[in-house]
Tab-separated table of C-alpha atoms in Angstrom:
chain	number	residue	atom	x	y	z
B	152	MET	CA	84.314	59.054	-114.573
B	153	THR	CA	81.586	56.223	-115.347
B	154	ARG	CA	80.424	53.263	-112.607
B	155	PRO	CA	80.849	49.604	-113.346
B	156	THR	CA	78.029	47.732	-115.229
B	157	ARG	CA	77.935	45.262	-112.052
B	158	GLN	CA	77.590	48.869	-110.032
B	159	ARG	CA	74.814	50.421	-111.948
B	160	ASP	CA	72.755	46.796	-112.277
B	161	HIS	CA	73.262	47.191	-108.551
B	162	ASP	CA	71.778	50.583	-108.150
B	163	ARG	CA	68.916	49.912	-110.895
B	164	GLN	CA	68.029	47.535	-108.665
B	165	ARG	CA	67.927	49.105	-105.634
B	166	VAL	CA	65.768	51.766	-107.335
B	167	GLY	CA	63.238	49.342	-108.615
B	168	ASP	CA	62.237	47.842	-104.680
B	169	GLU	CA	62.565	51.572	-103.378
B	170	ASP	CA	59.457	52.264	-106.112
B	171	ALA	CA	57.631	48.236	-104.813
B	172	GLU	CA	57.691	48.901	-101.601
B	173	GLU	CA	57.556	52.764	-100.802
B	174	ASP	CA	56.580	53.134	-97.197
B	175	GLU	CA	57.581	49.457	-95.470
B	176	ILE	CA	60.692	49.695	-93.740
B	177	ASP	CA	63.141	46.751	-93.483
B	178	VAL	CA	64.529	46.296	-90.172
B	179	GLU	CA	67.427	44.499	-92.175
B	180	GLU	CA	68.971	46.605	-93.871
B	181	VAL	CA	68.658	49.175	-90.002
B	182	GLU	CA	72.080	48.718	-89.039
B	183	ASP	CA	70.965	51.142	-86.089
B	184	ILE	CA	68.043	51.420	-84.814
B	185	ASP	CA	67.906	55.500	-83.572
B	186	GLU	CA	67.741	55.947	-87.551
B	187	LEU	CA	64.273	54.895	-87.736
B	188	ASP	CA	61.666	57.447	-87.940
B	189	PRO	CA	58.637	56.734	-85.386
B	190	GLU	CA	56.333	59.331	-87.745
B	191	ASP	CA	57.599	56.958	-90.680
B	192	PHE	CA	55.427	53.652	-88.235
B	193	ASP	CA	52.200	52.893	-88.942
B	194	PRO	CA	49.702	53.552	-86.640
B	195	GLU	CA	48.347	49.919	-86.434
B	196	ASP	CA	51.778	48.016	-85.786
B	197	LEU	CA	51.807	50.607	-82.362
B	198	THR	CA	50.489	48.612	-79.058
B	199	ARG	CA	49.826	50.237	-75.977
B	200	THR	CA	51.767	47.938	-73.278
B	201	ALA	CA	49.868	47.406	-69.641
B	202	ASP	CA	52.384	49.655	-68.523
B	203	GLY	CA	51.756	52.403	-70.680
B	204	GLU	CA	54.095	52.255	-72.909
B	205	LEU	CA	54.328	52.840	-76.758
B	206	ILE	CA	56.195	49.966	-78.594
B	207	HIS	CA	56.520	49.182	-82.535
B	208	GLU	CA	56.204	45.918	-82.337
B	209	GLU	CA	58.002	45.053	-85.461
B	210	THR	CA	60.803	46.945	-84.048
B	211	GLY	CA	60.614	46.490	-80.738
B	212	MET	CA	61.341	50.774	-80.149
B	213	ILE	CA	59.839	52.311	-77.673
B	214	ILE	CA	57.889	55.468	-78.861
B	215	GLU	CA	56.394	56.878	-75.653
B	216	ASP	CA	57.840	55.844	-72.194
B	217	GLU	CA	57.039	58.972	-70.222
B	218	GLN	CA	53.818	58.060	-67.637
B	219	ILE	CA	52.657	60.853	-65.403
B	220	ASP	CA	51.098	59.053	-62.172
B	221	LEU	CA	48.012	60.757	-60.763
B	222	GLY	CA	47.334	59.156	-58.126
B	223	PRO	CA	48.699	59.596	-54.654
B	224	GLU	CA	51.961	58.725	-53.310
B	225	TRP	CA	50.717	56.868	-50.685
B	226	ARG	CA	48.648	53.070	-50.540
B	227	ALA	CA	46.065	51.492	-49.280
B	228	PHE	CA	45.212	48.040	-48.841
B	229	ASN	CA	41.377	48.828	-47.219
B	230	HIS	CA	38.962	51.271	-47.282
B	231	SER	CA	39.729	52.809	-43.456
B	232	GLU	CA	43.377	53.448	-44.295
B	233	ARG	CA	42.412	54.802	-47.214
B	234	GLN	CA	40.061	57.352	-45.550
B	235	GLU	CA	42.913	57.914	-42.884
B	236	LYS	CA	45.668	59.045	-45.610
B	237	SER	CA	43.058	60.642	-47.963
B	238	ARG	CA	44.444	64.569	-47.629
B	239	VAL	CA	41.548	66.020	-50.067
B	240	GLY	CA	37.647	67.255	-49.336
B	241	ALA	CA	34.583	66.324	-50.004
B	242	PRO	CA	33.268	67.679	-54.175
B	243	THR	CA	31.925	70.330	-55.214
B	244	THR	CA	28.217	70.664	-55.838
B	245	LYS	CA	25.058	72.573	-57.145
B	246	THR	CA	23.434	71.391	-54.126
B	247	MET	CA	24.928	73.300	-51.807
B	248	HIS	CA	24.645	77.616	-52.170
B	249	ASP	CA	28.751	77.497	-51.721
B	250	LYS	CA	29.258	74.583	-53.849
B	251	GLY	CA	30.631	72.624	-50.848
B	252	LEU	CA	33.695	74.673	-51.010
B	253	THR	CA	33.541	76.980	-47.456
B	254	THR	CA	34.538	74.603	-43.892
B	255	THR	CA	32.434	73.172	-41.756
B	256	ILE	CA	32.377	72.550	-38.200
B	257	ASP	CA	31.742	69.263	-37.247
B	258	TRP	CA	28.925	69.125	-34.270
B	259	LYS	CA	30.551	66.402	-32.318
B	260	ASP	CA	32.609	67.337	-29.410
B	261	LYS	CA	35.160	65.454	-29.834
B	262	ASP	CA	38.943	66.267	-30.463
B	263	ALA	CA	40.878	64.330	-33.712
B	264	TYR	CA	41.401	61.077	-31.128
B	265	GLY	CA	37.577	60.877	-31.053
B	266	ARG	CA	37.566	61.760	-27.301
B	267	SER	CA	35.507	64.442	-25.648
B	268	ILE	CA	36.245	67.698	-25.283
B	269	SER	CA	36.272	69.773	-21.888
B	270	SER	CA	33.698	72.310	-20.695
B	271	LYS	CA	35.013	74.915	-22.051
B	272	LYS	CA	36.468	73.966	-25.333
B	273	ARG	CA	32.380	72.440	-25.843
B	274	SER	CA	31.278	76.436	-24.877
B	275	GLN	CA	34.330	77.523	-27.489
B	276	MET	CA	33.040	75.200	-30.644
B	277	HIS	CA	29.694	75.811	-30.180
B	278	ARG	CA	30.395	79.840	-30.343
B	279	LEU	CA	32.238	78.944	-33.675
B	280	ARG	CA	29.715	76.751	-35.593
B	281	LYS	CA	27.102	79.764	-35.015
B	282	TRP	CA	29.516	82.489	-36.786
B	283	GLN	CA	30.716	80.050	-38.642
B	284	GLU	CA	27.482	79.349	-40.522
B	285	ARG	CA	26.474	83.190	-40.412
B	286	ILE	CA	29.667	84.369	-42.358
B	287	ARG	CA	28.762	81.777	-45.397
B	288	THR	CA	25.954	83.843	-46.757
B	289	LYS	CA	27.125	86.970	-47.336
B	290	ASP	CA	23.787	88.990	-47.906
B	291	ALA	CA	20.612	88.356	-48.362
B	292	GLY	CA	20.684	86.513	-52.179
B	293	GLU	CA	22.722	83.933	-50.624
B	294	ARG	CA	20.525	83.604	-48.114
B	295	ASN	CA	17.578	82.720	-50.027
B	296	LEU	CA	19.573	79.792	-52.030
B	297	GLN	CA	20.901	78.103	-49.443
B	298	PHE	CA	17.001	78.044	-47.939
B	299	ALA	CA	15.279	76.879	-51.399
B	300	LEU	CA	18.200	74.667	-52.004
B	301	SER	CA	18.121	72.998	-48.074
B	302	GLU	CA	14.387	72.846	-49.231
B	303	ILE	CA	14.984	70.988	-52.472
B	304	ASP	CA	17.444	68.787	-50.162
B	305	ARG	CA	14.407	67.841	-47.734
B	306	MET	CA	11.486	67.429	-50.471
B	307	ALA	CA	14.120	64.627	-52.656
B	308	SER	CA	14.927	62.794	-49.274
B	309	ALA	CA	11.234	62.826	-48.830
B	310	LEU	CA	10.101	61.829	-52.162
B	311	GLY	CA	13.389	58.767	-52.224
B	312	VAL	CA	14.665	59.745	-55.280
B	313	PRO	CA	18.560	59.774	-56.339
B	314	ARG	CA	21.417	61.800	-55.580
B	315	SER	CA	21.421	62.575	-59.199
B	316	VAL	CA	17.875	64.428	-59.816
B	317	ARG	CA	19.211	66.895	-56.223
B	318	GLU	CA	21.701	68.136	-58.623
B	319	VAL	CA	19.934	68.693	-61.478
B	320	ALA	CA	17.080	70.341	-59.405
B	321	SER	CA	19.466	72.577	-57.634
B	322	VAL	CA	20.504	73.283	-61.464
B	323	ILE	CA	17.402	74.309	-62.485
B	324	TYR	CA	17.213	76.638	-59.764
B	325	ARG	CA	19.893	77.745	-60.341
B	326	ARG	CA	19.220	78.954	-63.973
B	327	ALA	CA	15.843	80.611	-62.580
B	328	LEU	CA	17.728	82.700	-60.566
B	329	ASN	CA	20.164	83.775	-62.472
B	330	GLU	CA	17.227	83.937	-65.522
B	331	ASP	CA	15.386	86.521	-62.187
B	332	LEU	CA	12.191	84.239	-62.673
B	333	ILE	CA	12.447	83.943	-58.741
B	334	ARG	CA	10.842	87.691	-58.962
B	335	GLY	CA	7.420	87.946	-58.370
B	336	ARG	CA	7.303	84.099	-57.140
B	337	SER	CA	8.063	82.597	-53.738
B	338	ILE	CA	10.928	80.867	-52.883
B	339	GLU	CA	9.094	77.451	-52.353
B	340	GLY	CA	7.260	77.557	-55.643
B	341	VAL	CA	10.310	77.939	-57.878
B	342	SER	CA	12.366	75.091	-55.968
B	343	THR	CA	8.983	72.674	-55.843
B	344	ALA	CA	8.332	73.259	-59.510
B	345	ALA	CA	12.324	72.685	-60.115
B	346	LEU	CA	12.281	69.405	-58.632
B	347	TYR	CA	9.589	68.123	-60.035
B	348	ALA	CA	11.495	68.991	-63.622
B	349	ALA	CA	14.419	67.186	-62.698
B	350	CYS	CA	12.281	63.855	-62.074
B	351	ARG	CA	11.184	63.986	-65.105
B	352	LYS	CA	14.295	65.381	-67.132
B	353	GLU	CA	16.130	61.937	-64.996
B	354	GLY	CA	13.047	59.620	-65.845
B	355	ILE	CA	12.541	59.074	-61.965
B	356	PRO	CA	8.351	59.729	-62.517
B	357	ARG	CA	7.047	61.657	-59.753
B	358	SER	CA	3.053	62.908	-59.629
B	359	LEU	CA	2.195	66.056	-59.040
B	360	GLU	CA	0.145	64.804	-56.349
B	361	GLU	CA	2.922	63.501	-54.967
B	362	ILE	CA	5.803	66.533	-54.935
B	363	SER	CA	2.870	68.648	-53.307
B	364	GLU	CA	2.719	66.142	-50.339
B	365	VAL	CA	5.867	67.056	-49.565
B	366	SER	CA	5.818	70.609	-50.254
B	367	ARG	CA	4.645	74.140	-48.357
B	368	VAL	CA	2.761	75.026	-51.810
B	369	ASP	CA	-0.441	73.731	-52.888
B	370	ARG	CA	-0.670	71.900	-56.727
B	371	LYS	CA	-1.971	74.330	-58.610
B	372	GLU	CA	1.211	77.011	-57.680
B	373	ILE	CA	3.391	73.630	-58.075
B	374	GLY	CA	1.881	73.254	-61.994
B	375	ARG	CA	1.608	76.545	-62.867
B	376	THR	CA	4.899	77.394	-62.286
B	377	TYR	CA	6.872	74.699	-63.718
B	378	ARG	CA	5.374	75.417	-66.826
B	379	TYR	CA	6.724	79.048	-66.619
B	380	ILE	CA	9.812	78.327	-65.980
B	381	SER	CA	10.101	75.336	-68.120
B	382	GLN	CA	9.242	77.427	-71.277
B	383	GLU	CA	11.680	80.401	-70.131
B	384	LEU	CA	14.485	78.423	-69.461
B	385	GLY	CA	13.398	76.190	-73.060
B	386	LEU	CA	13.602	72.883	-70.796
B	387	GLU	CA	12.561	70.373	-73.094
B	388	MET	CA	10.242	67.889	-71.581
B	389	ARG	CA	8.946	64.298	-72.985
B	390	PRO	CA	5.202	63.617	-71.994
B	391	VAL	CA	5.941	61.247	-69.515
B	392	ASP	CA	5.139	57.211	-69.983
B	393	PRO	CA	2.949	55.653	-67.963
B	394	LYS	CA	4.730	52.231	-67.823
B	395	LYS	CA	7.314	54.310	-65.496
B	396	TYR	CA	4.494	54.588	-63.111
B	397	VAL	CA	4.035	50.140	-63.341
B	398	PRO	CA	6.595	49.260	-61.211
B	399	ARG	CA	6.203	51.178	-58.518
B	400	PHE	CA	2.278	50.843	-57.723
B	401	SER	CA	2.806	47.416	-58.411
B	402	SER	CA	4.727	46.990	-55.740
B	403	GLU	CA	3.065	49.032	-53.157
B	404	LEU	CA	0.239	46.734	-54.441
B	405	GLU	CA	1.939	44.029	-53.710
B	406	LEU	CA	1.405	42.327	-57.222
B	407	SER	CA	3.295	40.296	-59.592
B	408	GLU	CA	5.653	40.465	-62.117
B	409	GLU	CA	3.167	39.187	-64.497
B	410	VAL	CA	0.615	41.909	-63.870
B	411	GLN	CA	3.300	43.947	-64.311
B	412	SER	CA	4.164	42.764	-67.969
B	413	LYS	CA	0.101	41.996	-68.465
B	414	ALA	CA	-0.436	45.863	-67.714
B	415	ASN	CA	2.647	46.936	-70.077
B	416	GLU	CA	1.093	45.344	-72.715
B	417	ILE	CA	-1.955	46.705	-71.668
B	418	ILE	CA	-0.208	49.887	-71.769
B	419	GLU	CA	1.074	49.820	-74.979
B	420	THR	CA	-1.476	48.148	-77.402
B	421	THR	CA	-3.937	50.981	-76.337
B	422	ALA	CA	-1.817	53.973	-76.372
B	423	GLU	CA	-1.114	52.656	-80.535
B	424	GLN	CA	-4.526	53.093	-80.941
B	425	GLY	CA	-4.298	56.865	-79.714
B	426	LEU	CA	-6.250	56.337	-76.049
B	427	LEU	CA	-2.766	58.041	-74.210
B	428	SER	CA	-3.111	61.239	-76.173
B	429	GLY	CA	-4.461	64.226	-73.339
B	430	LYS	CA	-4.690	61.421	-70.363
B	431	SER	CA	-3.019	61.926	-66.828
B	432	PRO	CA	-0.302	59.017	-67.269
B	433	THR	CA	-0.848	58.199	-63.288
B	434	GLY	CA	-4.717	57.483	-64.296
B	435	TYR	CA	-4.068	55.259	-67.663
B	436	ALA	CA	-1.278	53.439	-65.474
B	437	ALA	CA	-3.771	53.192	-62.582
B	438	ALA	CA	-6.543	51.864	-64.874
B	439	ALA	CA	-3.865	49.573	-66.644
B	440	ILE	CA	-2.575	47.790	-63.584
B	441	TYR	CA	-6.421	46.888	-62.517
B	442	ALA	CA	-7.216	45.622	-65.367
B	443	ALA	CA	-4.811	43.437	-65.655
B	444	SER	CA	-5.330	42.449	-61.588
B	445	LEU	CA	-8.183	41.147	-62.741
B	446	LEU	CA	-6.790	39.278	-65.579
B	447	CYS	CA	-4.270	37.558	-64.326
B	448	ASN	CA	-5.968	36.595	-61.356
B	449	GLU	CA	-4.886	38.981	-58.801
B	450	LYS	CA	-7.884	40.949	-58.044
B	451	LYS	CA	-7.510	44.457	-56.126
B	452	THR	CA	-10.478	47.048	-55.721
B	453	GLN	CA	-10.669	50.428	-57.621
B	454	ARG	CA	-10.062	51.614	-54.057
B	455	GLU	CA	-6.717	50.219	-53.280
B	456	VAL	CA	-5.276	51.338	-56.526
B	457	ALA	CA	-7.133	54.537	-56.306
B	458	ASP	CA	-5.052	55.159	-53.173
B	459	VAL	CA	-1.834	54.078	-54.568
B	460	ALA	CA	-2.115	55.771	-57.797
B	461	GLN	CA	-3.611	59.211	-56.028
B	462	VAL	CA	-6.062	59.820	-58.424
B	463	THR	CA	-10.326	58.911	-58.665
B	464	GLU	CA	-11.444	56.189	-58.916
B	465	VAL	CA	-13.823	57.704	-61.501
B	466	THR	CA	-10.923	57.986	-63.468
B	467	ILE	CA	-9.960	54.326	-63.104
B	468	ARG	CA	-13.196	53.127	-64.092
B	469	ASN	CA	-13.070	55.777	-67.326
B	470	ARG	CA	-9.742	54.730	-68.300
B	471	TYR	CA	-10.440	51.060	-67.671
B	472	GLN	CA	-13.432	51.018	-69.800
B	473	GLU	CA	-11.662	52.910	-72.817
B	474	GLN	CA	-8.720	50.376	-72.591
B	475	ILE	CA	-10.801	47.329	-72.631
B	476	GLU	CA	-12.754	47.778	-75.443
B	477	ALA	CA	-9.865	48.854	-77.141
B	478	MET	CA	-8.136	46.089	-76.375
B	479	GLY	CA	-11.364	43.858	-77.259
B	480	ILE	CA	-11.912	42.207	-73.912
B	481	HIS	CA	-15.640	41.923	-72.817
B	482	SER	CA	-15.887	42.822	-68.678
């Protein structure tokens, strides 16, 4: 049976249109929107709304509308209300030997309403607190780890370094412990070396002299242990940039921003000429600050700068002479 000529012409025209517009969806020809296949949509035509729905702009079809609310079921309008309603504990941390997962009994002898408890309850809580501290460490290894992490925390507090440095130092110490690098070395020495390595990793410069001041081991042992664990653990440490010391030293000496900028300029210019190679970054920074203070008419004595940087006056004099010669400045 042969179809009418008009019908054949209509079919040919329709096939030609489909060839010209292969993937384009003609919304007007779709009577039911449910017939549309979301996989045929161009990703550029999809929009994510503020409510989290994914819609097709041209047709208005909602592709995704299922949302998972990961927040709590309660609402709070201020910090105290949020603290009262929260039912979660503190986040886990590497700075504690048990990662903060065990229970801690508060030292305050008060009940849930902040009222003082009776003497009988106080003695009971004292016993519970004592036994809780004992059972938190199951063996000598955990006790040693607890001591090492507490040492890192103590020294980090004395140095005034941020929390991130303590976390990194704790991770480095745990790695050294797992690699059995502690054997034959003091716990204090390895924990101090881990803290020094963490300071360098995080870009918070602290010299070996500053580290040794808050440590219970001497500078030589810290340096030796640091080199050992750095090599064994493959810690890729870049040389410390002397410019990182400039803001702290300048602040302690009460010098202006102009002096800091000049000191940074001196360090950059002389370092490009190769003067920094093999030199102590603290002594190099101290000499640049001393030179900058003279050039900016905010003179500080070599003794004042040396005390802040914890280097000798001889070091400052030697570095100072090298720097001003490289800068072409006549003293």
